[in-house]
């Protein structure tokens, strides 16, 4: 079957002397791995399409018996010009890609999550909102898409095995989280966030992810991102 779908490149690595393997999050098919033959050859111009974060339109003939699909055609949908100028943005987005890669199963579509990923990358590209807020928003979306939507009225999470910190008396933190869960990006909702509040929200979301997604606490890039978030 011919598949024509938007995709975000999650990870790409060499295969053999001349080829690449690229893992992409496609809107139509979820996470799919591709082999790009000859991509490392100097004469081959396809490799730039498969840099992590690339937003591409990819066409391939799906073979369900293959672990690696073969690309027929690829084009850029969007090109991010500003993100690479900020090391913080690059680190945070690399962590977001790793979170996405880790959370998704092969060939399990999540079109809503795909749209949110593109939205978050655009927020970073355009400096639309605070870097923390965009990152926290994506964490809430991941949890929701995996079937673990946060319920701030649930007081039982603290007793489930992770020290998520008690937010019952933290009205501003709860207000920010509720706005993120509801996808409300009005800037007034996120003004004057104190360092202590950043740490509370970051730790709360991190512990939610660790509890619900096995092995999440082993993600190295996330630990670096967490330190950056607490310092921004």
mmCIF file with all atom_site columns, C-alpha atoms in Angstrom:
data_model
loop_
_atom_site.group_PDB
_atom_site.id
_atom_site.type_symbol
_atom_site.label_atom_id
_atom_site.label_alt_id
_atom_site.label_comp_id
_atom_site.label_asym_id
_atom_site.label_entity_id
_atom_site.label_seq_id
_atom_site.pdbx_PDB_ins_code
_atom_site.Cartn_x
_atom_site.Cartn_y
_atom_site.Cartn_z
_atom_site.occupancy
_atom_site.B_iso_or_equiv
_atom_site.pdbx_formal_charge
_atom_site.auth_seq_id
_atom_site.auth_comp_id
_atom_site.auth_asym_id
_atom_site.auth_atom_id
_atom_site.pdbx_PDB_model_num
ATOM 1   C CA . UNK A 1 1   ? 0.000  0.000  0.000  1.00 0.00 ? 1   UNK A CA 1
ATOM 2   C CA . UNK A 1 2   ? 1.278  3.477  -0.910 1.00 0.00 ? 2   UNK A CA 1
ATOM 3   C CA . UNK A 1 3   ? 1.516  5.738  2.137  1.00 0.00 ? 3   UNK A CA 1
ATOM 4   C CA . UNK A 1 4   ? 1.819  9.517  1.734  1.00 0.00 ? 4   UNK A CA 1
ATOM 5   C CA . UNK A 1 5   ? 2.146  11.182 5.115  1.00 0.00 ? 5   UNK A CA 1
ATOM 6   C CA . UNK A 1 6   ? 3.702  14.082 7.025  1.00 0.00 ? 6   UNK A CA 1
ATOM 7   C CA . UNK A 1 7   ? 6.446  13.034 9.438  1.00 0.00 ? 7   UNK A CA 1
ATOM 8   C CA . UNK A 1 8   ? 8.866  14.338 12.042 1.00 0.00 ? 8   UNK A CA 1
ATOM 9   C CA . UNK A 1 9   ? 12.300 12.708 12.073 1.00 0.00 ? 9   UNK A CA 1
ATOM 10  C CA . UNK A 1 10  ? 13.050 11.358 15.566 1.00 0.00 ? 10  UNK A CA 1
ATOM 11  C CA . UNK A 1 11  ? 16.449 9.732  15.115 1.00 0.00 ? 11  UNK A CA 1
ATOM 12  C CA . UNK A 1 12  ? 18.842 8.827  12.293 1.00 0.00 ? 12  UNK A CA 1
ATOM 13  C CA . UNK A 1 13  ? 22.013 6.745  12.399 1.00 0.00 ? 13  UNK A CA 1
ATOM 14  C CA . UNK A 1 14  ? 24.454 5.144  9.912  1.00 0.00 ? 14  UNK A CA 1
ATOM 15  C CA . UNK A 1 15  ? 23.848 1.673  8.546  1.00 0.00 ? 15  UNK A CA 1
ATOM 16  C CA . UNK A 1 16  ? 26.717 0.002  6.755  1.00 0.00 ? 16  UNK A CA 1
ATOM 17  C CA . UNK A 1 17  ? 29.088 2.149  4.721  1.00 0.00 ? 17  UNK A CA 1
ATOM 18  C CA . UNK A 1 18  ? 26.620 4.178  2.683  1.00 0.00 ? 18  UNK A CA 1
ATOM 19  C CA . UNK A 1 19  ? 23.112 3.894  4.117  1.00 0.00 ? 19  UNK A CA 1
ATOM 20  C CA . UNK A 1 20  ? 21.107 5.442  6.945  1.00 0.00 ? 20  UNK A CA 1
ATOM 21  C CA . UNK A 1 21  ? 18.323 4.176  9.159  1.00 0.00 ? 21  UNK A CA 1
ATOM 22  C CA . UNK A 1 22  ? 15.838 6.832  10.175 1.00 0.00 ? 22  UNK A CA 1
ATOM 23  C CA . UNK A 1 23  ? 13.073 6.511  12.732 1.00 0.00 ? 23  UNK A CA 1
ATOM 24  C CA . UNK A 1 24  ? 10.195 8.875  11.997 1.00 0.00 ? 24  UNK A CA 1
ATOM 25  C CA . UNK A 1 25  ? 6.938  9.778  13.686 1.00 0.00 ? 25  UNK A CA 1
ATOM 26  C CA . UNK A 1 26  ? 4.403  9.788  10.869 1.00 0.00 ? 26  UNK A CA 1
ATOM 27  C CA . UNK A 1 27  ? 0.937  11.237 11.206 1.00 0.00 ? 27  UNK A CA 1
ATOM 28  C CA . UNK A 1 28  ? -0.780 8.368  9.388  1.00 0.00 ? 28  UNK A CA 1
ATOM 29  C CA . UNK A 1 29  ? 1.164  5.333  10.623 1.00 0.00 ? 29  UNK A CA 1
ATOM 30  C CA . UNK A 1 30  ? 2.807  6.360  13.876 1.00 0.00 ? 30  UNK A CA 1
ATOM 31  C CA . UNK A 1 31  ? 6.457  5.430  14.408 1.00 0.00 ? 31  UNK A CA 1
ATOM 32  C CA . UNK A 1 32  ? 8.063  3.944  11.302 1.00 0.00 ? 32  UNK A CA 1
ATOM 33  C CA . UNK A 1 33  ? 11.690 3.049  10.549 1.00 0.00 ? 33  UNK A CA 1
ATOM 34  C CA . UNK A 1 34  ? 13.132 3.637  7.092  1.00 0.00 ? 34  UNK A CA 1
ATOM 35  C CA . UNK A 1 35  ? 16.316 2.578  5.350  1.00 0.00 ? 35  UNK A CA 1
ATOM 36  C CA . UNK A 1 36  ? 17.765 5.235  3.069  1.00 0.00 ? 36  UNK A CA 1
ATOM 37  C CA . UNK A 1 37  ? 20.187 3.454  0.787  1.00 0.00 ? 37  UNK A CA 1
ATOM 38  C CA . UNK A 1 38  ? 23.233 5.353  -0.413 1.00 0.00 ? 38  UNK A CA 1
ATOM 39  C CA . UNK A 1 39  ? 22.357 8.377  1.743  1.00 0.00 ? 39  UNK A CA 1
ATOM 40  C CA . UNK A 1 40  ? 25.952 8.769  2.946  1.00 0.00 ? 40  UNK A CA 1
ATOM 41  C CA . UNK A 1 41  ? 27.294 9.006  -0.576 1.00 0.00 ? 41  UNK A CA 1
ATOM 42  C CA . UNK A 1 42  ? 28.537 12.481 -1.542 1.00 0.00 ? 42  UNK A CA 1
ATOM 43  C CA . UNK A 1 43  ? 26.388 12.389 -4.664 1.00 0.00 ? 43  UNK A CA 1
ATOM 44  C CA . UNK A 1 44  ? 23.211 11.587 -2.747 1.00 0.00 ? 44  UNK A CA 1
ATOM 45  C CA . UNK A 1 45  ? 21.259 14.655 -1.616 1.00 0.00 ? 45  UNK A CA 1
ATOM 46  C CA . UNK A 1 46  ? 18.608 12.881 0.465  1.00 0.00 ? 46  UNK A CA 1
ATOM 47  C CA . UNK A 1 47  ? 20.437 12.798 3.835  1.00 0.00 ? 47  UNK A CA 1
ATOM 48  C CA . UNK A 1 48  ? 19.500 16.390 4.915  1.00 0.00 ? 48  UNK A CA 1
ATOM 49  C CA . UNK A 1 49  ? 15.825 15.427 4.876  1.00 0.00 ? 49  UNK A CA 1
ATOM 50  C CA . UNK A 1 50  ? 16.441 12.921 7.651  1.00 0.00 ? 50  UNK A CA 1
ATOM 51  C CA . UNK A 1 51  ? 18.091 15.121 10.253 1.00 0.00 ? 51  UNK A CA 1
ATOM 52  C CA . UNK A 1 52  ? 16.300 14.939 13.631 1.00 0.00 ? 52  UNK A CA 1
ATOM 53  C CA . UNK A 1 53  ? 13.468 17.512 13.890 1.00 0.00 ? 53  UNK A CA 1
ATOM 54  C CA . UNK A 1 54  ? 12.994 17.652 10.110 1.00 0.00 ? 54  UNK A CA 1
ATOM 55  C CA . UNK A 1 55  ? 9.337  18.100 9.151  1.00 0.00 ? 55  UNK A CA 1
ATOM 56  C CA . UNK A 1 56  ? 8.875  16.148 5.924  1.00 0.00 ? 56  UNK A CA 1
ATOM 57  C CA . UNK A 1 57  ? 6.291  14.718 3.573  1.00 0.00 ? 57  UNK A CA 1
ATOM 58  C CA . UNK A 1 58  ? 7.275  11.140 2.916  1.00 0.00 ? 58  UNK A CA 1
ATOM 59  C CA . UNK A 1 59  ? 5.952  8.618  0.394  1.00 0.00 ? 59  UNK A CA 1
ATOM 60  C CA . UNK A 1 60  ? 6.683  4.912  0.667  1.00 0.00 ? 60  UNK A CA 1
ATOM 61  C CA . UNK A 1 61  ? 5.221  1.584  -0.358 1.00 0.00 ? 61  UNK A CA 1
ATOM 62  C CA . UNK A 1 62  ? 4.343  -0.061 2.941  1.00 0.00 ? 62  UNK A CA 1
ATOM 63  C CA . UNK A 1 63  ? 5.428  -3.668 3.302  1.00 0.00 ? 63  UNK A CA 1
ATOM 64  C CA . UNK A 1 64  ? 4.097  -5.041 6.585  1.00 0.00 ? 64  UNK A CA 1
ATOM 65  C CA . UNK A 1 65  ? 6.619  -7.890 6.493  1.00 0.00 ? 65  UNK A CA 1
ATOM 66  C CA . UNK A 1 66  ? 9.569  -5.479 6.573  1.00 0.00 ? 66  UNK A CA 1
ATOM 67  C CA . UNK A 1 67  ? 10.967 -3.838 9.694  1.00 0.00 ? 67  UNK A CA 1
ATOM 68  C CA . UNK A 1 68  ? 12.561 -1.141 7.532  1.00 0.00 ? 68  UNK A CA 1
ATOM 69  C CA . UNK A 1 69  ? 10.476 0.606  4.898  1.00 0.00 ? 69  UNK A CA 1
ATOM 70  C CA . UNK A 1 70  ? 11.991 2.004  1.689  1.00 0.00 ? 70  UNK A CA 1
ATOM 71  C CA . UNK A 1 71  ? 11.474 5.681  0.864  1.00 0.00 ? 71  UNK A CA 1
ATOM 72  C CA . UNK A 1 72  ? 10.033 6.499  -2.561 1.00 0.00 ? 72  UNK A CA 1
ATOM 73  C CA . UNK A 1 73  ? 9.942  10.285 -2.283 1.00 0.00 ? 73  UNK A CA 1
ATOM 74  C CA . UNK A 1 74  ? 10.545 12.932 0.370  1.00 0.00 ? 74  UNK A CA 1
ATOM 75  C CA . UNK A 1 75  ? 10.129 16.722 0.558  1.00 0.00 ? 75  UNK A CA 1
ATOM 76  C CA . UNK A 1 76  ? 10.383 19.317 3.299  1.00 0.00 ? 76  UNK A CA 1
ATOM 77  C CA . UNK A 1 77  ? 7.096  20.636 4.659  1.00 0.00 ? 77  UNK A CA 1
ATOM 78  C CA . UNK A 1 78  ? 8.663  23.196 6.979  1.00 0.00 ? 78  UNK A CA 1
ATOM 79  C CA . UNK A 1 79  ? 12.217 24.323 7.645  1.00 0.00 ? 79  UNK A CA 1
ATOM 80  C CA . UNK A 1 80  ? 13.166 25.520 11.118 1.00 0.00 ? 80  UNK A CA 1
ATOM 81  C CA . UNK A 1 81  ? 15.587 28.449 10.831 1.00 0.00 ? 81  UNK A CA 1
ATOM 82  C CA . UNK A 1 82  ? 15.867 29.802 14.387 1.00 0.00 ? 82  UNK A CA 1
ATOM 83  C CA . UNK A 1 83  ? 15.943 26.707 16.589 1.00 0.00 ? 83  UNK A CA 1
ATOM 84  C CA . UNK A 1 84  ? 19.537 25.751 15.761 1.00 0.00 ? 84  UNK A CA 1
ATOM 85  C CA . UNK A 1 85  ? 20.687 29.182 16.985 1.00 0.00 ? 85  UNK A CA 1
ATOM 86  C CA . UNK A 1 86  ? 19.768 28.303 20.579 1.00 0.00 ? 86  UNK A CA 1
ATOM 87  C CA . UNK A 1 87  ? 21.552 25.485 22.411 1.00 0.00 ? 87  UNK A CA 1
ATOM 88  C CA . UNK A 1 88  ? 18.801 25.383 25.050 1.00 0.00 ? 88  UNK A CA 1
ATOM 89  C CA . UNK A 1 89  ? 16.122 24.922 22.423 1.00 0.00 ? 89  UNK A CA 1
ATOM 90  C CA . UNK A 1 90  ? 18.115 22.180 20.700 1.00 0.00 ? 90  UNK A CA 1
ATOM 91  C CA . UNK A 1 91  ? 18.631 20.284 23.961 1.00 0.00 ? 91  UNK A CA 1
ATOM 92  C CA . UNK A 1 92  ? 14.992 20.584 25.016 1.00 0.00 ? 92  UNK A CA 1
ATOM 93  C CA . UNK A 1 93  ? 13.685 19.531 21.614 1.00 0.00 ? 93  UNK A CA 1
ATOM 94  C CA . UNK A 1 94  ? 16.126 16.616 21.452 1.00 0.00 ? 94  UNK A CA 1
ATOM 95  C CA . UNK A 1 95  ? 14.663 15.480 24.753 1.00 0.00 ? 95  UNK A CA 1
ATOM 96  C CA . UNK A 1 96  ? 11.142 15.865 23.363 1.00 0.00 ? 96  UNK A CA 1
ATOM 97  C CA . UNK A 1 97  ? 12.097 13.681 20.381 1.00 0.00 ? 97  UNK A CA 1
ATOM 98  C CA . UNK A 1 98  ? 13.547 11.049 22.713 1.00 0.00 ? 98  UNK A CA 1
ATOM 99  C CA . UNK A 1 99  ? 10.424 11.114 24.888 1.00 0.00 ? 99  UNK A CA 1
ATOM 100 C CA . UNK A 1 100 ? 8.288  10.638 21.770 1.00 0.00 ? 100 UNK A CA 1
ATOM 101 C CA . UNK A 1 101 ? 10.452 7.822  20.422 1.00 0.00 ? 101 UNK A CA 1
ATOM 102 C CA . UNK A 1 102 ? 10.448 6.046  23.774 1.00 0.00 ? 102 UNK A CA 1
ATOM 103 C CA . UNK A 1 103 ? 6.704  6.371  24.358 1.00 0.00 ? 103 UNK A CA 1
ATOM 104 C CA . UNK A 1 104 ? 5.431  5.256  20.948 1.00 0.00 ? 104 UNK A CA 1
ATOM 105 C CA . UNK A 1 105 ? 5.006  1.725  19.664 1.00 0.00 ? 105 UNK A CA 1
ATOM 106 C CA . UNK A 1 106 ? 5.806  0.852  16.049 1.00 0.00 ? 106 UNK A CA 1
ATOM 107 C CA . UNK A 1 107 ? 2.906  1.474  13.629 1.00 0.00 ? 107 UNK A CA 1
ATOM 108 C CA . UNK A 1 108 ? 0.620  2.867  16.333 1.00 0.00 ? 108 UNK A CA 1
ATOM 109 C CA . UNK A 1 109 ? -0.823 6.150  14.989 1.00 0.00 ? 109 UNK A CA 1
ATOM 110 C CA . UNK A 1 110 ? -1.386 9.104  17.296 1.00 0.00 ? 110 UNK A CA 1
ATOM 111 C CA . UNK A 1 111 ? -2.391 11.952 14.969 1.00 0.00 ? 111 UNK A CA 1
ATOM 112 C CA . UNK A 1 112 ? -3.272 14.223 17.897 1.00 0.00 ? 112 UNK A CA 1
ATOM 113 C CA . UNK A 1 113 ? 0.179  13.764 19.408 1.00 0.00 ? 113 UNK A CA 1
ATOM 114 C CA . UNK A 1 114 ? 1.751  14.379 16.005 1.00 0.00 ? 114 UNK A CA 1
ATOM 115 C CA . UNK A 1 115 ? -0.079 17.689 15.665 1.00 0.00 ? 115 UNK A CA 1
ATOM 116 C CA . UNK A 1 116 ? 0.987  18.668 19.187 1.00 0.00 ? 116 UNK A CA 1
ATOM 117 C CA . UNK A 1 117 ? 4.619  17.843 18.419 1.00 0.00 ? 117 UNK A CA 1
ATOM 118 C CA . UNK A 1 118 ? 4.574  20.072 15.348 1.00 0.00 ? 118 UNK A CA 1
ATOM 119 C CA . UNK A 1 119 ? 2.857  22.784 17.411 1.00 0.00 ? 119 UNK A CA 1
ATOM 120 C CA . UNK A 1 120 ? 5.538  22.633 20.119 1.00 0.00 ? 120 UNK A CA 1
ATOM 121 C CA . UNK A 1 121 ? 8.375  22.804 17.577 1.00 0.00 ? 121 UNK A CA 1
ATOM 122 C CA . UNK A 1 122 ? 6.704  25.861 16.049 1.00 0.00 ? 122 UNK A CA 1
ATOM 123 C CA . UNK A 1 123 ? 6.395  27.449 19.509 1.00 0.00 ? 123 UNK A CA 1
ATOM 124 C CA . UNK A 1 124 ? 10.145 27.033 19.968 1.00 0.00 ? 124 UNK A CA 1
ATOM 125 C CA . UNK A 1 125 ? 10.875 28.297 16.466 1.00 0.00 ? 125 UNK A CA 1
ATOM 126 C CA . UNK A 1 126 ? 8.756  31.425 16.898 1.00 0.00 ? 126 UNK A CA 1
ATOM 127 C CA . UNK A 1 127 ? 9.508  32.116 20.587 1.00 0.00 ? 127 UNK A CA 1
ATOM 128 C CA . UNK A 1 128 ? 5.752  32.205 21.093 1.00 0.00 ? 128 UNK A CA 1
ATOM 129 C CA . UNK A 1 129 ? 5.768  31.203 24.758 1.00 0.00 ? 129 UNK A CA 1
ATOM 130 C CA . UNK A 1 130 ? 8.186  30.404 27.573 1.00 0.00 ? 130 UNK A CA 1
ATOM 131 C CA . UNK A 1 131 ? 10.430 27.372 26.872 1.00 0.00 ? 131 UNK A CA 1
ATOM 132 C CA . UNK A 1 132 ? 9.319  25.694 30.099 1.00 0.00 ? 132 UNK A CA 1
ATOM 133 C CA . UNK A 1 133 ? 5.657  26.064 29.247 1.00 0.00 ? 133 UNK A CA 1
ATOM 134 C CA . UNK A 1 134 ? 6.040  24.489 25.810 1.00 0.00 ? 134 UNK A CA 1
ATOM 135 C CA . UNK A 1 135 ? 7.953  21.555 27.289 1.00 0.00 ? 135 UNK A CA 1
ATOM 136 C CA . UNK A 1 136 ? 5.430  21.037 30.105 1.00 0.00 ? 136 UNK A CA 1
ATOM 137 C CA . UNK A 1 137 ? 2.587  21.201 27.606 1.00 0.00 ? 137 UNK A CA 1
ATOM 138 C CA . UNK A 1 138 ? 4.087  18.384 25.557 1.00 0.00 ? 138 UNK A CA 1
ATOM 139 C CA . UNK A 1 139 ? 4.515  16.265 28.684 1.00 0.00 ? 139 UNK A CA 1
ATOM 140 C CA . UNK A 1 140 ? 0.799  16.657 29.471 1.00 0.00 ? 140 UNK A CA 1
ATOM 141 C CA . UNK A 1 141 ? -0.074 15.685 25.890 1.00 0.00 ? 141 UNK A CA 1
ATOM 142 C CA . UNK A 1 142 ? 2.144  12.578 26.007 1.00 0.00 ? 142 UNK A CA 1
ATOM 143 C CA . UNK A 1 143 ? 0.446  11.470 29.217 1.00 0.00 ? 143 UNK A CA 1
ATOM 144 C CA . UNK A 1 144 ? -3.009 12.097 27.774 1.00 0.00 ? 144 UNK A CA 1
ATOM 145 C CA . UNK A 1 145 ? -2.269 10.301 24.485 1.00 0.00 ? 145 UNK A CA 1
ATOM 146 C CA . UNK A 1 146 ? -0.875 7.279  26.347 1.00 0.00 ? 146 UNK A CA 1
ATOM 147 C CA . UNK A 1 147 ? -4.120 7.101  28.350 1.00 0.00 ? 147 UNK A CA 1
ATOM 148 C CA . UNK A 1 148 ? -2.897 8.805  31.536 1.00 0.00 ? 148 UNK A CA 1
ATOM 149 C CA . UNK A 1 149 ? -4.524 12.227 31.394 1.00 0.00 ? 149 UNK A CA 1
ATOM 150 C CA . UNK A 1 150 ? -3.686 14.183 34.539 1.00 0.00 ? 150 UNK A CA 1
ATOM 151 C CA . UNK A 1 151 ? -6.551 14.701 36.968 1.00 0.00 ? 151 UNK A CA 1
ATOM 152 C CA . UNK A 1 152 ? -5.568 17.362 39.476 1.00 0.00 ? 152 UNK A CA 1
ATOM 153 C CA . UNK A 1 153 ? -8.557 16.410 41.598 1.00 0.00 ? 153 UNK A CA 1
ATOM 154 C CA . UNK A 1 154 ? -7.068 12.949 42.144 1.00 0.00 ? 154 UNK A CA 1
ATOM 155 C CA . UNK A 1 155 ? -5.326 13.019 45.521 1.00 0.00 ? 155 UNK A CA 1
ATOM 156 C CA . UNK A 1 156 ? -4.143 9.400  45.297 1.00 0.00 ? 156 UNK A CA 1
ATOM 157 C CA . UNK A 1 157 ? -1.129 9.887  43.031 1.00 0.00 ? 157 UNK A CA 1
ATOM 158 C CA . UNK A 1 158 ? 1.184  10.727 45.948 1.00 0.00 ? 158 UNK A CA 1
ATOM 159 C CA . UNK A 1 159 ? 0.617  7.240  47.380 1.00 0.00 ? 159 UNK A CA 1
ATOM 160 C CA . UNK A 1 160 ? 1.234  5.334  44.126 1.00 0.00 ? 160 UNK A CA 1
ATOM 161 C CA . UNK A 1 161 ? 4.965  4.860  44.516 1.00 0.00 ? 161 UNK A CA 1
ATOM 162 C CA . UNK A 1 162 ? 6.459  8.132  43.282 1.00 0.00 ? 162 UNK A CA 1
ATOM 163 C CA . UNK A 1 163 ? 7.061  11.249 45.315 1.00 0.00 ? 163 UNK A CA 1
ATOM 164 C CA . UNK A 1 164 ? 5.206  13.630 43.024 1.00 0.00 ? 164 UNK A CA 1
ATOM 165 C CA . UNK A 1 165 ? 5.192  16.422 45.623 1.00 0.00 ? 165 UNK A CA 1
ATOM 166 C CA . UNK A 1 166 ? 1.990  17.641 47.169 1.00 0.00 ? 166 UNK A CA 1
ATOM 167 C CA . UNK A 1 167 ? 0.413  20.326 44.980 1.00 0.00 ? 167 UNK A CA 1
ATOM 168 C CA . UNK A 1 168 ? -2.751 20.643 47.040 1.00 0.00 ? 168 UNK A CA 1
ATOM 169 C CA . UNK A 1 169 ? -1.639 23.920 48.562 1.00 0.00 ? 169 UNK A CA 1
ATOM 170 C CA . UNK A 1 170 ? 0.088  25.200 45.430 1.00 0.00 ? 170 UNK A CA 1
ATOM 171 C CA . UNK A 1 171 ? -2.709 27.115 43.727 1.00 0.00 ? 171 UNK A CA 1
ATOM 172 C CA . UNK A 1 172 ? -0.540 28.774 41.077 1.00 0.00 ? 172 UNK A CA 1
ATOM 173 C CA . UNK A 1 173 ? 1.117  25.481 40.101 1.00 0.00 ? 173 UNK A CA 1
ATOM 174 C CA . UNK A 1 174 ? -2.269 23.809 39.825 1.00 0.00 ? 174 UNK A CA 1
ATOM 175 C CA . UNK A 1 175 ? -3.592 26.754 37.803 1.00 0.00 ? 175 UNK A CA 1
ATOM 176 C CA . UNK A 1 176 ? -0.678 26.515 35.351 1.00 0.00 ? 176 UNK A CA 1
ATOM 177 C CA . UNK A 1 177 ? -1.019 22.753 35.000 1.00 0.00 ? 177 UNK A CA 1
ATOM 178 C CA . UNK A 1 178 ? -4.776 22.970 34.433 1.00 0.00 ? 178 UNK A CA 1
ATOM 179 C CA . UNK A 1 179 ? -4.249 25.546 31.692 1.00 0.00 ? 179 UNK A CA 1
ATOM 180 C CA . UNK A 1 180 ? -1.693 23.274 30.014 1.00 0.00 ? 180 UNK A CA 1
ATOM 181 C CA . UNK A 1 181 ? -4.016 20.266 30.232 1.00 0.00 ? 181 UNK A CA 1
ATOM 182 C CA . UNK A 1 182 ? -6.775 22.383 28.669 1.00 0.00 ? 182 UNK A CA 1
ATOM 183 C CA . UNK A 1 183 ? -4.361 23.676 25.980 1.00 0.00 ? 183 UNK A CA 1
ATOM 184 C CA . UNK A 1 184 ? -4.915 27.245 27.070 1.00 0.00 ? 184 UNK A CA 1
ATOM 185 C CA . UNK A 1 185 ? -1.905 29.279 25.970 1.00 0.00 ? 185 UNK A CA 1
ATOM 186 C CA . UNK A 1 186 ? -2.958 32.741 27.103 1.00 0.00 ? 186 UNK A CA 1
ATOM 187 C CA . UNK A 1 187 ? 0.285  34.382 28.222 1.00 0.00 ? 187 UNK A CA 1
ATOM 188 C CA . UNK A 1 188 ? -1.265 35.820 31.364 1.00 0.00 ? 188 UNK A CA 1
ATOM 189 C CA . UNK A 1 189 ? -1.614 32.259 32.640 1.00 0.00 ? 189 UNK A CA 1
ATOM 190 C CA . UNK A 1 190 ? 2.164  31.870 32.718 1.00 0.00 ? 190 UNK A CA 1
ATOM 191 C CA . UNK A 1 191 ? 3.466  35.230 33.894 1.00 0.00 ? 191 UNK A CA 1
ATOM 192 C CA . UNK A 1 192 ? 5.987  35.531 36.725 1.00 0.00 ? 192 UNK A CA 1
ATOM 193 C CA . UNK A 1 193 ? 6.568  31.833 37.379 1.00 0.00 ? 193 UNK A CA 1
ATOM 194 C CA . UNK A 1 194 ? 8.932  31.581 40.321 1.00 0.00 ? 194 UNK A CA 1
ATOM 195 C CA . UNK A 1 195 ? 11.934 29.238 40.433 1.00 0.00 ? 195 UNK A CA 1
ATOM 196 C CA . UNK A 1 196 ? 10.328 27.154 43.162 1.00 0.00 ? 196 UNK A CA 1
ATOM 197 C CA . UNK A 1 197 ? 7.140  26.785 41.107 1.00 0.00 ? 197 UNK A CA 1
ATOM 198 C CA . UNK A 1 198 ? 9.138  25.702 38.048 1.00 0.00 ? 198 UNK A CA 1
ATOM 199 C CA . UNK A 1 199 ? 10.772 22.932 40.056 1.00 0.00 ? 199 UNK A CA 1
ATOM 200 C CA . UNK A 1 200 ? 7.453  21.810 41.533 1.00 0.00 ? 200 UNK A CA 1
ATOM 201 C CA . UNK A 1 201 ? 5.772  21.579 38.121 1.00 0.00 ? 201 UNK A CA 1
ATOM 202 C CA . UNK A 1 202 ? 8.780  19.952 36.434 1.00 0.00 ? 202 UNK A CA 1
ATOM 203 C CA . UNK A 1 203 ? 9.107  17.336 39.177 1.00 0.00 ? 203 UNK A CA 1
ATOM 204 C CA . UNK A 1 204 ? 5.374  16.663 39.240 1.00 0.00 ? 204 UNK A CA 1
ATOM 205 C CA . UNK A 1 205 ? 5.223  15.975 35.489 1.00 0.00 ? 205 UNK A CA 1
ATOM 206 C CA . UNK A 1 206 ? 8.461  13.981 35.523 1.00 0.00 ? 206 UNK A CA 1
ATOM 207 C CA . UNK A 1 207 ? 7.170  11.711 38.281 1.00 0.00 ? 207 UNK A CA 1
ATOM 208 C CA . UNK A 1 208 ? 3.866  11.241 36.471 1.00 0.00 ? 208 UNK A CA 1
ATOM 209 C CA . UNK A 1 209 ? 5.781  10.086 33.381 1.00 0.00 ? 209 UNK A CA 1
ATOM 210 C CA . UNK A 1 210 ? 8.089  7.822  35.403 1.00 0.00 ? 210 UNK A CA 1
ATOM 211 C CA . UNK A 1 211 ? 5.141  6.192  37.142 1.00 0.00 ? 211 UNK A CA 1
ATOM 212 C CA . UNK A 1 212 ? 3.046  5.569  34.043 1.00 0.00 ? 212 UNK A CA 1
ATOM 213 C CA . UNK A 1 213 ? 5.741  4.798  31.438 1.00 0.00 ? 213 UNK A CA 1
ATOM 214 C CA . UNK A 1 214 ? 8.136  2.025  32.445 1.00 0.00 ? 214 UNK A CA 1
ATOM 215 C CA . UNK A 1 215 ? 11.800 2.898  32.022 1.00 0.00 ? 215 UNK A CA 1
ATOM 216 C CA . UNK A 1 216 ? 11.165 6.604  31.566 1.00 0.00 ? 216 UNK A CA 1
ATOM 217 C CA . UNK A 1 217 ? 13.545 7.481  34.392 1.00 0.00 ? 217 UNK A CA 1
ATOM 218 C CA . UNK A 1 218 ? 16.427 6.030  32.323 1.00 0.00 ? 218 UNK A CA 1
ATOM 219 C CA . UNK A 1 219 ? 16.185 8.658  29.573 1.00 0.00 ? 219 UNK A CA 1
ATOM 220 C CA . UNK A 1 220 ? 19.483 10.549 29.723 1.00 0.00 ? 220 UNK A CA 1
ATOM 221 C CA . UNK A 1 221 ? 18.494 13.551 27.629 1.00 0.00 ? 221 UNK A CA 1
ATOM 222 C CA . UNK A 1 222 ? 15.482 14.176 29.846 1.00 0.00 ? 222 UNK A CA 1
ATOM 223 C CA . UNK A 1 223 ? 17.658 14.505 32.945 1.00 0.00 ? 223 UNK A CA 1
ATOM 224 C CA . UNK A 1 224 ? 19.699 17.192 31.183 1.00 0.00 ? 224 UNK A CA 1
ATOM 225 C CA . UNK A 1 225 ? 16.518 18.909 29.983 1.00 0.00 ? 225 UNK A CA 1
ATOM 226 C CA . UNK A 1 226 ? 15.116 18.857 33.503 1.00 0.00 ? 226 UNK A CA 1
ATOM 227 C CA . UNK A 1 227 ? 18.145 20.753 34.812 1.00 0.00 ? 227 UNK A CA 1
ATOM 228 C CA . UNK A 1 228 ? 17.788 23.329 32.038 1.00 0.00 ? 228 UNK A CA 1
ATOM 229 C CA . UNK A 1 229 ? 14.073 23.782 32.743 1.00 0.00 ? 229 UNK A CA 1
ATOM 230 C CA . UNK A 1 230 ? 14.744 24.449 36.403 1.00 0.00 ? 230 UNK A CA 1
ATOM 231 C CA . UNK A 1 231 ? 17.343 27.080 35.499 1.00 0.00 ? 231 UNK A CA 1
ATOM 232 C CA . UNK A 1 232 ? 15.441 28.974 32.763 1.00 0.00 ? 232 UNK A CA 1
#
